[in-house]
Amino acid sequence: MSRTVGTWGEAQVASYLRKNGYRLLGHSYHCRFGEIDLIAGKEGVLCFVEVKTRTNLRMGLPRDYVTAAKQEKLRKTAAFYLAEKGWDGPVRFDVAEVYADKDRTPESVRIEYLENAF
């Protein structure tokens, strides 16, 4: 998958989150431990969102690519973010799967949002 498709998928999820009452707090947060695609908040919970975009399922479900090693990297990156921001409230790790056809037509877009994915 190209970076363009990934960025497009993140924009789809950002729009989905806003429509569902989340406040977008960060996009492509980077630190020495890794990257978090989206950071959002809702009802006092800070959500770290990993976005996986697919135009076919030949290689399996998107969620399958959030491996134990990827989860550990996300946890370390999130801990750095929390320390940097001084956040001391509840957090969770979500996975957003974005499905679309190869042309990414608006009518083909489907988002599966998995709260507390790990």
PDB file of C-alpha atoms in Angstrom:
ATOM      1  CA  MET A   1       0.000   0.000   0.000  1.00  0.00           C
ATOM      2  CA  SER A   2       1.259   3.445  -0.824  1.00  0.00           C
ATOM      3  CA  ARG A   3       1.638   6.269   1.651  1.00  0.00           C
ATOM      4  CA  THR A   4      -0.999   8.157  -0.373  1.00  0.00           C
ATOM      5  CA  VAL A   5      -3.581   5.430   0.278  1.00  0.00           C
ATOM      6  CA  GLY A   6      -2.654   5.382   3.973  1.00  0.00           C
ATOM      7  CA  THR A   7      -3.004   9.148   4.273  1.00  0.00           C
ATOM      8  CA  TRP A   8      -6.334   8.979   2.462  1.00  0.00           C
ATOM      9  CA  GLY A   9      -7.531   6.291   4.906  1.00  0.00           C
ATOM     10  CA  GLU A  10      -6.479   8.388   7.895  1.00  0.00           C
ATOM     11  CA  ALA A  11      -8.496  11.322   6.520  1.00  0.00           C
ATOM     12  CA  GLN A  12     -11.538   9.040   6.177  1.00  0.00           C
ATOM     13  CA  VAL A  13     -11.195   7.929   9.796  1.00  0.00           C
ATOM     14  CA  ALA A  14     -10.660  11.507  11.024  1.00  0.00           C
ATOM     15  CA  SER A  15     -13.953  12.464   9.362  1.00  0.00           C
ATOM     16  CA  TYR A  16     -15.653   9.379  10.839  1.00  0.00           C
ATOM     17  CA  LEU A  17     -14.415  10.249  14.325  1.00  0.00           C
ATOM     18  CA  ARG A  18     -15.655  13.841  14.107  1.00  0.00           C
ATOM     19  CA  LYS A  19     -19.079  12.658  12.899  1.00  0.00           C
ATOM     20  CA  ASN A  20     -19.231  10.312  15.883  1.00  0.00           C
ATOM     21  CA  GLY A  21     -18.530  12.922  18.542  1.00  0.00           C
ATOM     22  CA  TYR A  22     -14.758  12.630  18.879  1.00  0.00           C
ATOM     23  CA  ARG A  23     -12.429  15.595  19.025  1.00  0.00           C
ATOM     24  CA  LEU A  24      -9.343  15.136  16.885  1.00  0.00           C
ATOM     25  CA  LEU A  25      -6.252  16.015  18.938  1.00  0.00           C
ATOM     26  CA  GLY A  26      -3.407  14.795  16.765  1.00  0.00           C
ATOM     27  CA  HIS A  27      -2.483  13.333  13.396  1.00  0.00           C
ATOM     28  CA  SER A  28       0.704  11.430  12.552  1.00  0.00           C
ATOM     29  CA  TYR A  29       2.258  12.005  15.964  1.00  0.00           C
ATOM     30  CA  HIS A  30       5.964  11.091  15.822  1.00  0.00           C
ATOM     31  CA  CYS A  31       8.570  10.518  18.502  1.00  0.00           C
ATOM     32  CA  ARG A  32      11.673   8.356  18.781  1.00  0.00           C
ATOM     33  CA  PHE A  33       9.566   5.282  19.555  1.00  0.00           C
ATOM     34  CA  GLY A  34       7.266   5.433  16.540  1.00  0.00           C
ATOM     35  CA  GLU A  35       4.157   7.019  15.107  1.00  0.00           C
ATOM     36  CA  ILE A  36       0.506   7.151  16.072  1.00  0.00           C
ATOM     37  CA  ASP A  37      -1.871   7.737  13.173  1.00  0.00           C
ATOM     38  CA  LEU A  38      -4.614   9.620  15.021  1.00  0.00           C
ATOM     39  CA  ILE A  39      -5.201  10.797  18.567  1.00  0.00           C
ATOM     40  CA  ALA A  40      -8.750  11.667  19.540  1.00  0.00           C
ATOM     41  CA  GLY A  41     -10.791  12.314  22.631  1.00  0.00           C
ATOM     42  CA  LYS A  42     -14.352  11.537  23.610  1.00  0.00           C
ATOM     43  CA  GLU A  43     -16.087  11.702  26.967  1.00  0.00           C
ATOM     44  CA  GLY A  44     -12.832  12.126  28.864  1.00  0.00           C
ATOM     45  CA  VAL A  45     -11.063   9.184  27.210  1.00  0.00           C
ATOM     46  CA  LEU A  46      -7.949   9.699  25.107  1.00  0.00           C
ATOM     47  CA  CYS A  47      -7.910   7.339  22.118  1.00  0.00           C
ATOM     48  CA  PHE A  48      -4.822   6.303  20.184  1.00  0.00           C
ATOM     49  CA  VAL A  49      -6.013   5.132  16.787  1.00  0.00           C
ATOM     50  CA  GLU A  50      -4.104   2.878  14.404  1.00  0.00           C
ATOM     51  CA  VAL A  51      -5.545   3.123  10.880  1.00  0.00           C
ATOM     52  CA  LYS A  52      -5.256   0.274   8.389  1.00  0.00           C
ATOM     53  CA  THR A  53      -6.552   0.842   4.849  1.00  0.00           C
ATOM     54  CA  ARG A  54      -7.167  -1.953   2.340  1.00  0.00           C
ATOM     55  CA  THR A  55      -8.514  -2.115  -1.187  1.00  0.00           C
ATOM     56  CA  ASN A  56      -8.599  -5.934  -1.121  1.00  0.00           C
ATOM     57  CA  LEU A  57      -8.281  -8.732   1.413  1.00  0.00           C
ATOM     58  CA  ARG A  58      -5.728 -10.924  -0.377  1.00  0.00           C
ATOM     59  CA  MET A  59      -3.310 -10.445   2.506  1.00  0.00           C
ATOM     60  CA  GLY A  60      -5.895 -10.875   5.284  1.00  0.00           C
ATOM     61  CA  LEU A  61      -7.774  -8.521   7.566  1.00  0.00           C
ATOM     62  CA  PRO A  62      -6.241  -5.134   8.327  1.00  0.00           C
ATOM     63  CA  ARG A  63      -6.419  -5.761  12.078  1.00  0.00           C
ATOM     64  CA  ASP A  64      -4.094  -8.737  11.645  1.00  0.00           C
ATOM     65  CA  TYR A  65      -1.297  -6.291  10.840  1.00  0.00           C
ATOM     66  CA  VAL A  66      -1.469  -4.730  14.292  1.00  0.00           C
ATOM     67  CA  THR A  67       0.893  -7.380  15.613  1.00  0.00           C
ATOM     68  CA  ALA A  68       2.174  -7.741  19.162  1.00  0.00           C
ATOM     69  CA  ALA A  69       5.363  -5.923  18.120  1.00  0.00           C
ATOM     70  CA  LYS A  70       3.312  -3.076  16.582  1.00  0.00           C
ATOM     71  CA  GLN A  71       1.175  -2.887  19.719  1.00  0.00           C
ATOM     72  CA  GLU A  72       4.277  -2.569  21.896  1.00  0.00           C
ATOM     73  CA  LYS A  73       5.599   0.227  19.683  1.00  0.00           C
ATOM     74  CA  LEU A  74       2.246   2.026  19.917  1.00  0.00           C
ATOM     75  CA  ARG A  75       2.223   1.667  23.717  1.00  0.00           C
ATOM     76  CA  LYS A  76       5.711   3.180  24.005  1.00  0.00           C
ATOM     77  CA  THR A  77       4.822   6.022  21.651  1.00  0.00           C
ATOM     78  CA  ALA A  78       1.600   6.678  23.561  1.00  0.00           C
ATOM     79  CA  ALA A  79       3.459   6.696  26.898  1.00  0.00           C
ATOM     80  CA  PHE A  80       5.822   9.318  25.501  1.00  0.00           C
ATOM     81  CA  TYR A  81       2.851  11.396  24.291  1.00  0.00           C
ATOM     82  CA  LEU A  82       1.128  11.114  27.687  1.00  0.00           C
ATOM     83  CA  ALA A  83       4.266  12.251  29.523  1.00  0.00           C
ATOM     84  CA  GLU A  84       4.788  15.098  27.072  1.00  0.00           C
ATOM     85  CA  LYS A  85       1.192  16.319  27.423  1.00  0.00           C
ATOM     86  CA  GLY A  86       0.830  15.587  31.133  1.00  0.00           C
ATOM     87  CA  TRP A  87      -2.310  13.509  30.560  1.00  0.00           C
ATOM     88  CA  ASP A  88      -3.382  11.487  33.581  1.00  0.00           C
ATOM     89  CA  GLY A  89      -6.803  10.239  32.475  1.00  0.00           C
ATOM     90  CA  PRO A  90      -8.118   7.071  30.881  1.00  0.00           C
ATOM     91  CA  VAL A  91      -6.727   5.951  27.535  1.00  0.00           C
ATOM     92  CA  ARG A  92      -7.502   3.251  25.038  1.00  0.00           C
ATOM     93  CA  PHE A  93      -6.057   1.826  21.853  1.00  0.00           C
ATOM     94  CA  ASP A  94      -8.399   1.540  18.885  1.00  0.00           C
ATOM     95  CA  VAL A  95      -7.954   0.160  15.385  1.00  0.00           C
ATOM     96  CA  ALA A  96      -9.809   1.603  12.414  1.00  0.00           C
ATOM     97  CA  GLU A  97     -10.093  -0.567   9.336  1.00  0.00           C
ATOM     98  CA  VAL A  98     -10.836   1.325   6.143  1.00  0.00           C
ATOM     99  CA  TYR A  99     -12.144  -0.692   3.205  1.00  0.00           C
ATOM    100  CA  ALA A 100     -12.535   0.769  -0.280  1.00  0.00           C
ATOM    101  CA  ASP A 101     -12.323  -0.254  -3.913  1.00  0.00           C
ATOM    102  CA  LYS A 102      -9.071   0.348  -5.790  1.00  0.00           C
ATOM    103  CA  ASP A 103     -10.308   3.747  -7.018  1.00  0.00           C
ATOM    104  CA  ARG A 104     -11.376   4.736  -3.492  1.00  0.00           C
ATOM    105  CA  THR A 105     -14.797   5.851  -4.652  1.00  0.00           C
ATOM    106  CA  PRO A 106     -16.843   7.482  -1.885  1.00  0.00           C
ATOM    107  CA  GLU A 107     -19.628   4.896  -2.128  1.00  0.00           C
ATOM    108  CA  SER A 108     -17.148   2.046  -1.614  1.00  0.00           C
ATOM    109  CA  VAL A 109     -15.777   3.339   1.694  1.00  0.00           C
ATOM    110  CA  ARG A 110     -16.566   1.278   4.769  1.00  0.00           C
ATOM    111  CA  ILE A 111     -15.007   1.786   8.196  1.00  0.00           C
ATOM    112  CA  GLU A 112     -14.866  -0.853  10.902  1.00  0.00           C
ATOM    113  CA  TYR A 113     -13.933   0.866  14.163  1.00  0.00           C
ATOM    114  CA  LEU A 114     -12.615  -1.421  16.890  1.00  0.00           C
ATOM    115  CA  GLU A 115     -12.603   0.217  20.317  1.00  0.00           C
ATOM    116  CA  ASN A 116     -10.199  -1.231  22.891  1.00  0.00           C
ATOM    117  CA  ALA A 117      -8.601  -3.327  20.172  1.00  0.00           C
ATOM    118  CA  PHE A 118      -5.683  -4.206  22.463  1.00  0.00           C
TER     119      PHE A 118
END
